[in-house]
Short mmCIF file of C-alpha atoms in Angstrom, two decimals:
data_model
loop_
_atom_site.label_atom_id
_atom_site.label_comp_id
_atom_site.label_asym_id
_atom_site.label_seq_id
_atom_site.Cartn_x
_atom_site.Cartn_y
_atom_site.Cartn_z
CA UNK A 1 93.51 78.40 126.49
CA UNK A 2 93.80 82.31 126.12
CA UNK A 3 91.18 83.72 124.21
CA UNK A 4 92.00 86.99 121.95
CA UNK A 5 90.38 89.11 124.60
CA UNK A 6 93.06 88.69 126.71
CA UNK A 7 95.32 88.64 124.30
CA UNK A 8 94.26 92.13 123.38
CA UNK A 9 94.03 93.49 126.46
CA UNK A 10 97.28 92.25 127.97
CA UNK A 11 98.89 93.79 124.80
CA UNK A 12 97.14 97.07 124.52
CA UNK A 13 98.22 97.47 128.58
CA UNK A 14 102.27 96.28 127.60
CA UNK A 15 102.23 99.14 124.69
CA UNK A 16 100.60 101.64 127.16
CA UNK A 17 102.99 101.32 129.99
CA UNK A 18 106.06 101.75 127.57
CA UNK A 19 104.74 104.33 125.27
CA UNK A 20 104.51 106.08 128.73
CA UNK A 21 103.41 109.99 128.17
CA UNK A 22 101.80 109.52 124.52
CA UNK A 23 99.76 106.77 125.20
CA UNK A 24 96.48 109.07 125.43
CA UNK A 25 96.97 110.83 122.42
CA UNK A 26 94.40 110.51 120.10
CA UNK A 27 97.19 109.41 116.81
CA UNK A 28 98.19 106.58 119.15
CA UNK A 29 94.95 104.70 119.77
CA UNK A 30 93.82 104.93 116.53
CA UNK A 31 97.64 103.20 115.07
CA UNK A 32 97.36 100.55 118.31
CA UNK A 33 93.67 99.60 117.75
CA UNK A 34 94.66 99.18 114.29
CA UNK A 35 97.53 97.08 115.14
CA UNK A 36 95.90 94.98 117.61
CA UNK A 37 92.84 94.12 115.33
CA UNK A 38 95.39 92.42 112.64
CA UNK A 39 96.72 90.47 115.53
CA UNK A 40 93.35 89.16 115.95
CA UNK A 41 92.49 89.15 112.55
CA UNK A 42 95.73 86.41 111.87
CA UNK A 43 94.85 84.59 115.17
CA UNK A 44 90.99 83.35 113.85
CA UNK A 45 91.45 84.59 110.42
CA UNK A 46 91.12 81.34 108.12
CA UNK A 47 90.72 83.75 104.78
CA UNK A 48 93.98 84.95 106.18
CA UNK A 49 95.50 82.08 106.50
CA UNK A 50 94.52 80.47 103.46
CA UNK A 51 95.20 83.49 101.21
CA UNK A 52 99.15 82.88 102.56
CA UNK A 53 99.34 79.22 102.07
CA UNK A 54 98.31 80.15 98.80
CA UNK A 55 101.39 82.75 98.07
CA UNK A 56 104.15 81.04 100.73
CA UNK A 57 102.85 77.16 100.42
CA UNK A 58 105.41 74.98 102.65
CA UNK A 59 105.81 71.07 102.34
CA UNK A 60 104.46 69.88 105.74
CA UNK A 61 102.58 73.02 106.96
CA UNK A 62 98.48 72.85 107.55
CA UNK A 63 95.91 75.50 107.48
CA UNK A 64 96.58 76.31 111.09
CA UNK A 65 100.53 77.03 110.77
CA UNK A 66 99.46 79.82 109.26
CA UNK A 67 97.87 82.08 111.84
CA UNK A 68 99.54 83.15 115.20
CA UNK A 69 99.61 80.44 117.53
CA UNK A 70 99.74 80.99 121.35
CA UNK A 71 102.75 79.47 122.97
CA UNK A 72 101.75 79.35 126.79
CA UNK A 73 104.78 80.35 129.63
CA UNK A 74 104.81 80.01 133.37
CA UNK A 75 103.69 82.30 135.43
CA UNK A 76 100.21 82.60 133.13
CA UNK A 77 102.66 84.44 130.62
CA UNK A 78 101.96 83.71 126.68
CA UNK A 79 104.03 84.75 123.48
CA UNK A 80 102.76 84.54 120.22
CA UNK A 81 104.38 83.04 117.37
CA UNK A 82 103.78 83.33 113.64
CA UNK A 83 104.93 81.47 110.28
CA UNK A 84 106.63 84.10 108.29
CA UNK A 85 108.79 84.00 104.77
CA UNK A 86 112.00 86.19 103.72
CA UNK A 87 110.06 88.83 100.98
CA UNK A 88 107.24 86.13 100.90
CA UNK A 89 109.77 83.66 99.68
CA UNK A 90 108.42 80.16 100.18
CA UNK A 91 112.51 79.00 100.24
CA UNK A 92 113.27 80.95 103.19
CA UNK A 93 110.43 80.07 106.19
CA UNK A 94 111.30 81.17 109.53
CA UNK A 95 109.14 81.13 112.49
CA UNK A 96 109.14 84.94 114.44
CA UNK A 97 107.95 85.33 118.14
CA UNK A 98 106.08 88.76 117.43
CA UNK A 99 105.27 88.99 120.95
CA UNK A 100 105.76 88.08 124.71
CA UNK A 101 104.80 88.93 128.02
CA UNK A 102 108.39 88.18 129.32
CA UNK A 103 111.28 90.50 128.31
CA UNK A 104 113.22 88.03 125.59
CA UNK A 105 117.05 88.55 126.91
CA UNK A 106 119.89 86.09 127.25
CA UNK A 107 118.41 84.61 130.15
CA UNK A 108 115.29 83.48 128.52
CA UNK A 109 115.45 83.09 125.25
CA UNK A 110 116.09 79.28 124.86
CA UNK A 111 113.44 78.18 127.38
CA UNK A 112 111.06 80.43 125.11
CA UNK A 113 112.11 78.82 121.39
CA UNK A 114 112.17 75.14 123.26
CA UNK A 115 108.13 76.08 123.72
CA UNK A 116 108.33 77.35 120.65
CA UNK A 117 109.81 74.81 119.12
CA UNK A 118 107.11 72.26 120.13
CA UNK A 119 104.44 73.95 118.12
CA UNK A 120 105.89 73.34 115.00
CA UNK A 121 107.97 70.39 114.54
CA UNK A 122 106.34 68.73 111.78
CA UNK A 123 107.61 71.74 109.96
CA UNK A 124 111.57 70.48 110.09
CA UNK A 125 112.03 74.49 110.40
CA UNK A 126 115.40 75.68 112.95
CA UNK A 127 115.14 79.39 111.91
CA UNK A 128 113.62 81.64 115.04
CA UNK A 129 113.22 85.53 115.22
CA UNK A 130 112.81 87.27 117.97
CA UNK A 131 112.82 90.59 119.27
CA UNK A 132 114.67 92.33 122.46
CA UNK A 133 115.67 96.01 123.82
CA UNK A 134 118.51 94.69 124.61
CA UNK A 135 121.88 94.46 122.73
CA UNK A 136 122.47 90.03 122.78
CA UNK A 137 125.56 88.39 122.25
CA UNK A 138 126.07 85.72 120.84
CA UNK A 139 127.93 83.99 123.57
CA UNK A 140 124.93 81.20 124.29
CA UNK A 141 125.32 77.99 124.66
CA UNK A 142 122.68 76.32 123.08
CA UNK A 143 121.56 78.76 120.39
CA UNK A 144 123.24 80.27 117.83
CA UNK A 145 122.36 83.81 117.66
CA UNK A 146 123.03 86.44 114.99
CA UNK A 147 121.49 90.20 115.43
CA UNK A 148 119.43 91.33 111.80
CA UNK A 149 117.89 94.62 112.09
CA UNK A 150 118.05 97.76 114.80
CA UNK A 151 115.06 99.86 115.70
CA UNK A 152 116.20 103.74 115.77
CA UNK A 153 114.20 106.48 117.25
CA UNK A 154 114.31 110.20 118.22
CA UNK A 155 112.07 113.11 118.82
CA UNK A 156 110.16 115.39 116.13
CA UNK A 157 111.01 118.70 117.40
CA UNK A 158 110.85 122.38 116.43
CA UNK A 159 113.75 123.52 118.92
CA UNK A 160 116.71 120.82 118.84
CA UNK A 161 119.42 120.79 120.53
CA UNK A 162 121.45 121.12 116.55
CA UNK A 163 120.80 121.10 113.34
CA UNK A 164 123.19 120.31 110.86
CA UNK A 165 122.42 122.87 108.35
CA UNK A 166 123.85 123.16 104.37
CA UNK A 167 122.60 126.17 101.97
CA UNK A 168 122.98 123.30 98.90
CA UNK A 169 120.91 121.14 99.85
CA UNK A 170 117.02 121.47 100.17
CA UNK A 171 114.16 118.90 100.88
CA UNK A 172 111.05 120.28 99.87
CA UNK A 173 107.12 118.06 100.16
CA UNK A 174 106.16 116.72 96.85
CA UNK A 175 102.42 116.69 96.45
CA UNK A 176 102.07 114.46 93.34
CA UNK A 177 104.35 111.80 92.06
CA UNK A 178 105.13 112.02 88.18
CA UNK A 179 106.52 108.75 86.03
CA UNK A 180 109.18 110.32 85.20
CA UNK A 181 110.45 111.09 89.14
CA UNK A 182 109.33 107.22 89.58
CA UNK A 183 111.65 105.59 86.76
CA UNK A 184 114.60 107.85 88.13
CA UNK A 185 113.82 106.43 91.36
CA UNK A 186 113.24 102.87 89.57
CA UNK A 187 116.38 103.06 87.86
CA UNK A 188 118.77 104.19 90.61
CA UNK A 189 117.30 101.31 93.08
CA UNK A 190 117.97 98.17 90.48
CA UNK A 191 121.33 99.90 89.94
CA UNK A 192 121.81 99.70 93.54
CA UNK A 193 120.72 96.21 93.80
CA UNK A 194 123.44 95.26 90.94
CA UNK A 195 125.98 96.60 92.39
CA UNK A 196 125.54 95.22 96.48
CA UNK A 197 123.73 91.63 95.31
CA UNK A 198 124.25 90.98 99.11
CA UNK A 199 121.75 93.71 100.24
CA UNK A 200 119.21 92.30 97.61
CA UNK A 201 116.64 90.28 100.47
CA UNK A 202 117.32 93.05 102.67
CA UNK A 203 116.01 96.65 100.70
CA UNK A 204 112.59 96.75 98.78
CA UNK A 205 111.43 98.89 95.40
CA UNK A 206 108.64 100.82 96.88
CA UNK A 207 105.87 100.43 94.39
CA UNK A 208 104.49 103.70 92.67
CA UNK A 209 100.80 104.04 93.83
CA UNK A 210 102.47 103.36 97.47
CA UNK A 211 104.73 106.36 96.97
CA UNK A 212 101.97 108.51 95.54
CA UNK A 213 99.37 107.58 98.52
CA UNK A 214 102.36 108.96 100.80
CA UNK A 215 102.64 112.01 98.25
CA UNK A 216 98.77 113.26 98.46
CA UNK A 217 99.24 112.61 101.96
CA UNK A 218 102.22 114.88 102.42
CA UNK A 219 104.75 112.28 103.52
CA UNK A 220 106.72 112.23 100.35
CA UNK A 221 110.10 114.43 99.26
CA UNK A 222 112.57 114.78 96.77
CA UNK A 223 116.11 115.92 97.60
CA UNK A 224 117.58 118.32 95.96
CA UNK A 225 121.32 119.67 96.00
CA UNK A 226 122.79 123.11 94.29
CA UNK A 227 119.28 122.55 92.58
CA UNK A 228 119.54 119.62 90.93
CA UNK A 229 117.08 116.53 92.08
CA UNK A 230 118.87 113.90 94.16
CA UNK A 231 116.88 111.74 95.76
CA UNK A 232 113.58 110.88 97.60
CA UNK A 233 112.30 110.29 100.65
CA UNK A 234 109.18 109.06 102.09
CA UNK A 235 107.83 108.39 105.53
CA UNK A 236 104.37 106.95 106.43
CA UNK A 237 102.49 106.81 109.72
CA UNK A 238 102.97 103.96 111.68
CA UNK A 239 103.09 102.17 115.15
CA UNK A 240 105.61 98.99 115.98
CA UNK A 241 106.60 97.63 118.76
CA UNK A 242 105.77 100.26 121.34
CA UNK A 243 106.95 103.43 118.92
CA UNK A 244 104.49 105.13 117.73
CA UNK A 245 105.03 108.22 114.72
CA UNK A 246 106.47 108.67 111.33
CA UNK A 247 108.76 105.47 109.94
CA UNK A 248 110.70 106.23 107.32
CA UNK A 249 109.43 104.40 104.19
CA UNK A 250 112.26 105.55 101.57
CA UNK A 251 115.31 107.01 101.69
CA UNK A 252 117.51 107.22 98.41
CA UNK A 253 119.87 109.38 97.02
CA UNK A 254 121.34 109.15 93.41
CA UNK A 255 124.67 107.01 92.89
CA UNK A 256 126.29 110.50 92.22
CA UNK A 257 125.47 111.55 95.57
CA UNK A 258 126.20 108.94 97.94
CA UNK A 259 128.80 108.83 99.96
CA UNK A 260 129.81 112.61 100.17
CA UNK A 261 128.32 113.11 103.57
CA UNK A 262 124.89 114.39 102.82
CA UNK A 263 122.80 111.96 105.08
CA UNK A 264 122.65 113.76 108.32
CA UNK A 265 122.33 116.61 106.74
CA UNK A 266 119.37 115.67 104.54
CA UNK A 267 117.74 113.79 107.90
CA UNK A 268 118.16 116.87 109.84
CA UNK A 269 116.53 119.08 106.94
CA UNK A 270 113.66 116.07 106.95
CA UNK A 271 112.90 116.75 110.47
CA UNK A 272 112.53 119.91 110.38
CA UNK A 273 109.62 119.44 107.36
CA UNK A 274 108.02 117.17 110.05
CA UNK A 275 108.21 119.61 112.54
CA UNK A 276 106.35 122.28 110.49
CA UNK A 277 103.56 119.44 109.48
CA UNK A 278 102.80 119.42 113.38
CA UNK A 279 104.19 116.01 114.24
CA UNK A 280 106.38 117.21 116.99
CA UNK A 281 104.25 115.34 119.65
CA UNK A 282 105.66 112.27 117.90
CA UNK A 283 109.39 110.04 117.07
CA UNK A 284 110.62 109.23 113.73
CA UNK A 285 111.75 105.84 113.36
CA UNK A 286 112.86 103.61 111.12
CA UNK A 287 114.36 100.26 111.01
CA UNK A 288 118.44 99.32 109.88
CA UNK A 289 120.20 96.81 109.04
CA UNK A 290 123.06 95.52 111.47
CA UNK A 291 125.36 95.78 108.49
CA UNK A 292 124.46 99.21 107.29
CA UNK A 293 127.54 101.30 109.44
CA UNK A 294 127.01 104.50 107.72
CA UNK A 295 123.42 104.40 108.30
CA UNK A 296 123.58 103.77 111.71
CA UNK A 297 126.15 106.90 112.59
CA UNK A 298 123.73 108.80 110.72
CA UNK A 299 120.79 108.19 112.94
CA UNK A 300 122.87 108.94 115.79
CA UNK A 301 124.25 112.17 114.57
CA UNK A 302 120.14 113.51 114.43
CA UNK A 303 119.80 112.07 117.94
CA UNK A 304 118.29 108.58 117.13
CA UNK A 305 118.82 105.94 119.36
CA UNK A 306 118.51 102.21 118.99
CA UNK A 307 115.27 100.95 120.99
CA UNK A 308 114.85 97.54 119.77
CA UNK A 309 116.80 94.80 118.01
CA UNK A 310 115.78 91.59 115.88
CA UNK A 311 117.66 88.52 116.17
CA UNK A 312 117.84 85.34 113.95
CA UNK A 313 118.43 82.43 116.29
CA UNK A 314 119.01 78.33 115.60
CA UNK A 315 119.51 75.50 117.79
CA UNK A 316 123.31 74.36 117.99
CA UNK A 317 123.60 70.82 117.08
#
């Protein structure tokens, strides 16, 4: 059996190798240290796991379903698999493979969840998620595979190739987050919600001591255009699966001003706020959903490119 150790190391040395050039930078050990130590922490962690039994109990699951389990491959290869719940829904289980020493592609997927698979039968549960750089289609013939989020990424940098530039529209750093800026914020969201029901498990209301952290911190910014506030956004420091640099927490703009063209613009006005706060050693990423079109042409027109992609996957009957 694999002790966390190895685990660790085999990890740390996977992240290394893609991260490639930033992987001695000081900002990057300190996010993959951190990231590492929760692995372990949910591997041997039984406060862990009994503090999520406790909010996501599940019908035939035991103490143990609820850390990361080891699933061993050939070739002295190992993945590791966790329980994990839709918003912390206890309705919606699904078992993710957060990580593998084999590249998860069309080729080896299946033999991967049939492992898998093993560990957790008592559970009833045919709901995978996986992870993969590459685009997968869902052409195979034992699994039935439908893509959920994409992974975008691109560099922080003073001198871009282009900017896309409007004298209306400004996005200045917020230092302090008032109630007033929160209910707007508040307000707009559950509107948003009410109108696309479908998007509900999909987008989150940032709570407001999360938004203010990021606003002390300098991370947080409110859109404004011909002067009048329309929107927020927030980004947060972060490192996930082998990108490491600013995620973008938030990103909302007022019913009035959706849909008139503004994201790239605003994005490209973001970056250059980054830029100036020094983080042009690092990416800004963010994660979107397969589904969101506009939001996807938008990360490409500021020169950020897909990197990783989460599948759901079943077993075909």
């Amino acid at each position: 059996m694999l002790d966390t150790d190895t685990i660790y190391t085999t990890a740390r040395k996977r992240y290394v190798a893609e991260m490639g050039a930033h992987f001695d930078n000081a900002k990057f050990e300190e996010a993959i240290v951190r990231y590492l130590d929760d692995i372990k922490l949910r591997y041997s962690g039984a406060k862990f796991a009994k503090n999520f039994q406790k909010i996501c109990p599940l019908g035939n699951a035991v103490l143990e379903d609820y850390n990361i389990k080891i699933i061993e491959l050939p070739n002295d290869g190992f993945a590791l698999s966790s329980l994990r719940f839709i918003s912390l829904n206890p309705d919606e289980p699904f078992i993710m493979i957060e990580f593998s020493t084999s590249e998860l592609d069309d080729k080896n997927i299946l033999p991967i969840l049939e492992l898998t698979k093993k560990h957790y039968t008592h559970l009833n549960l045919d709901r995978y998620s996986f992870f993969s750089k590459k685009d997968i289609s869902n052409s195979h013939n034992h699994l039935t595979i439908t893509k959920d989020k994409i992974w975008v990424k691109g560099p922080i940098s003073k001198e871009r190739i282009f900017k896309f530039d409007h004298e209306n529209i400004e996005v200045i750093p917020i230092h302090s987050l008032t109630d007033v800026q929160y209910n707007i914020y508040k307000d707009e969201f559950n509107g948003y919600i009410y109108d696309n029901p479908h998007l509900k498990a999909e987008l989150r209301l940032e709570k407001q001591d999360y938004l203010a952290r990021l606003a002390s911190c300098g991370f947080l910014f409110e859109v404004l255009i011909s002067g009048e506030y329309a929107g927020v956004l927030a980004v947060d420091k972060g490192f996930e699966y082998s990108c490491y640099g600013l995620k973008i927490a938030e990103e909302f703009l007022l019913k009035k001003y959706r849909g008139n063209g503004y994201g790239k613009i605003i994005q490209s006005k973001l970056i250059d706020q980054l830029a100036i706060l020094g983080w042009t050693d690092s990416y800004l990423y963010g994660t979107i959903s397969s589904k969101n079109i506009p939001s996807l042409k938008t990360a490409r027109a500021n020169l950020r490119k897909p990197f990783l992609y989460s599948y759901f996957a079943s077993f075909n009957k």
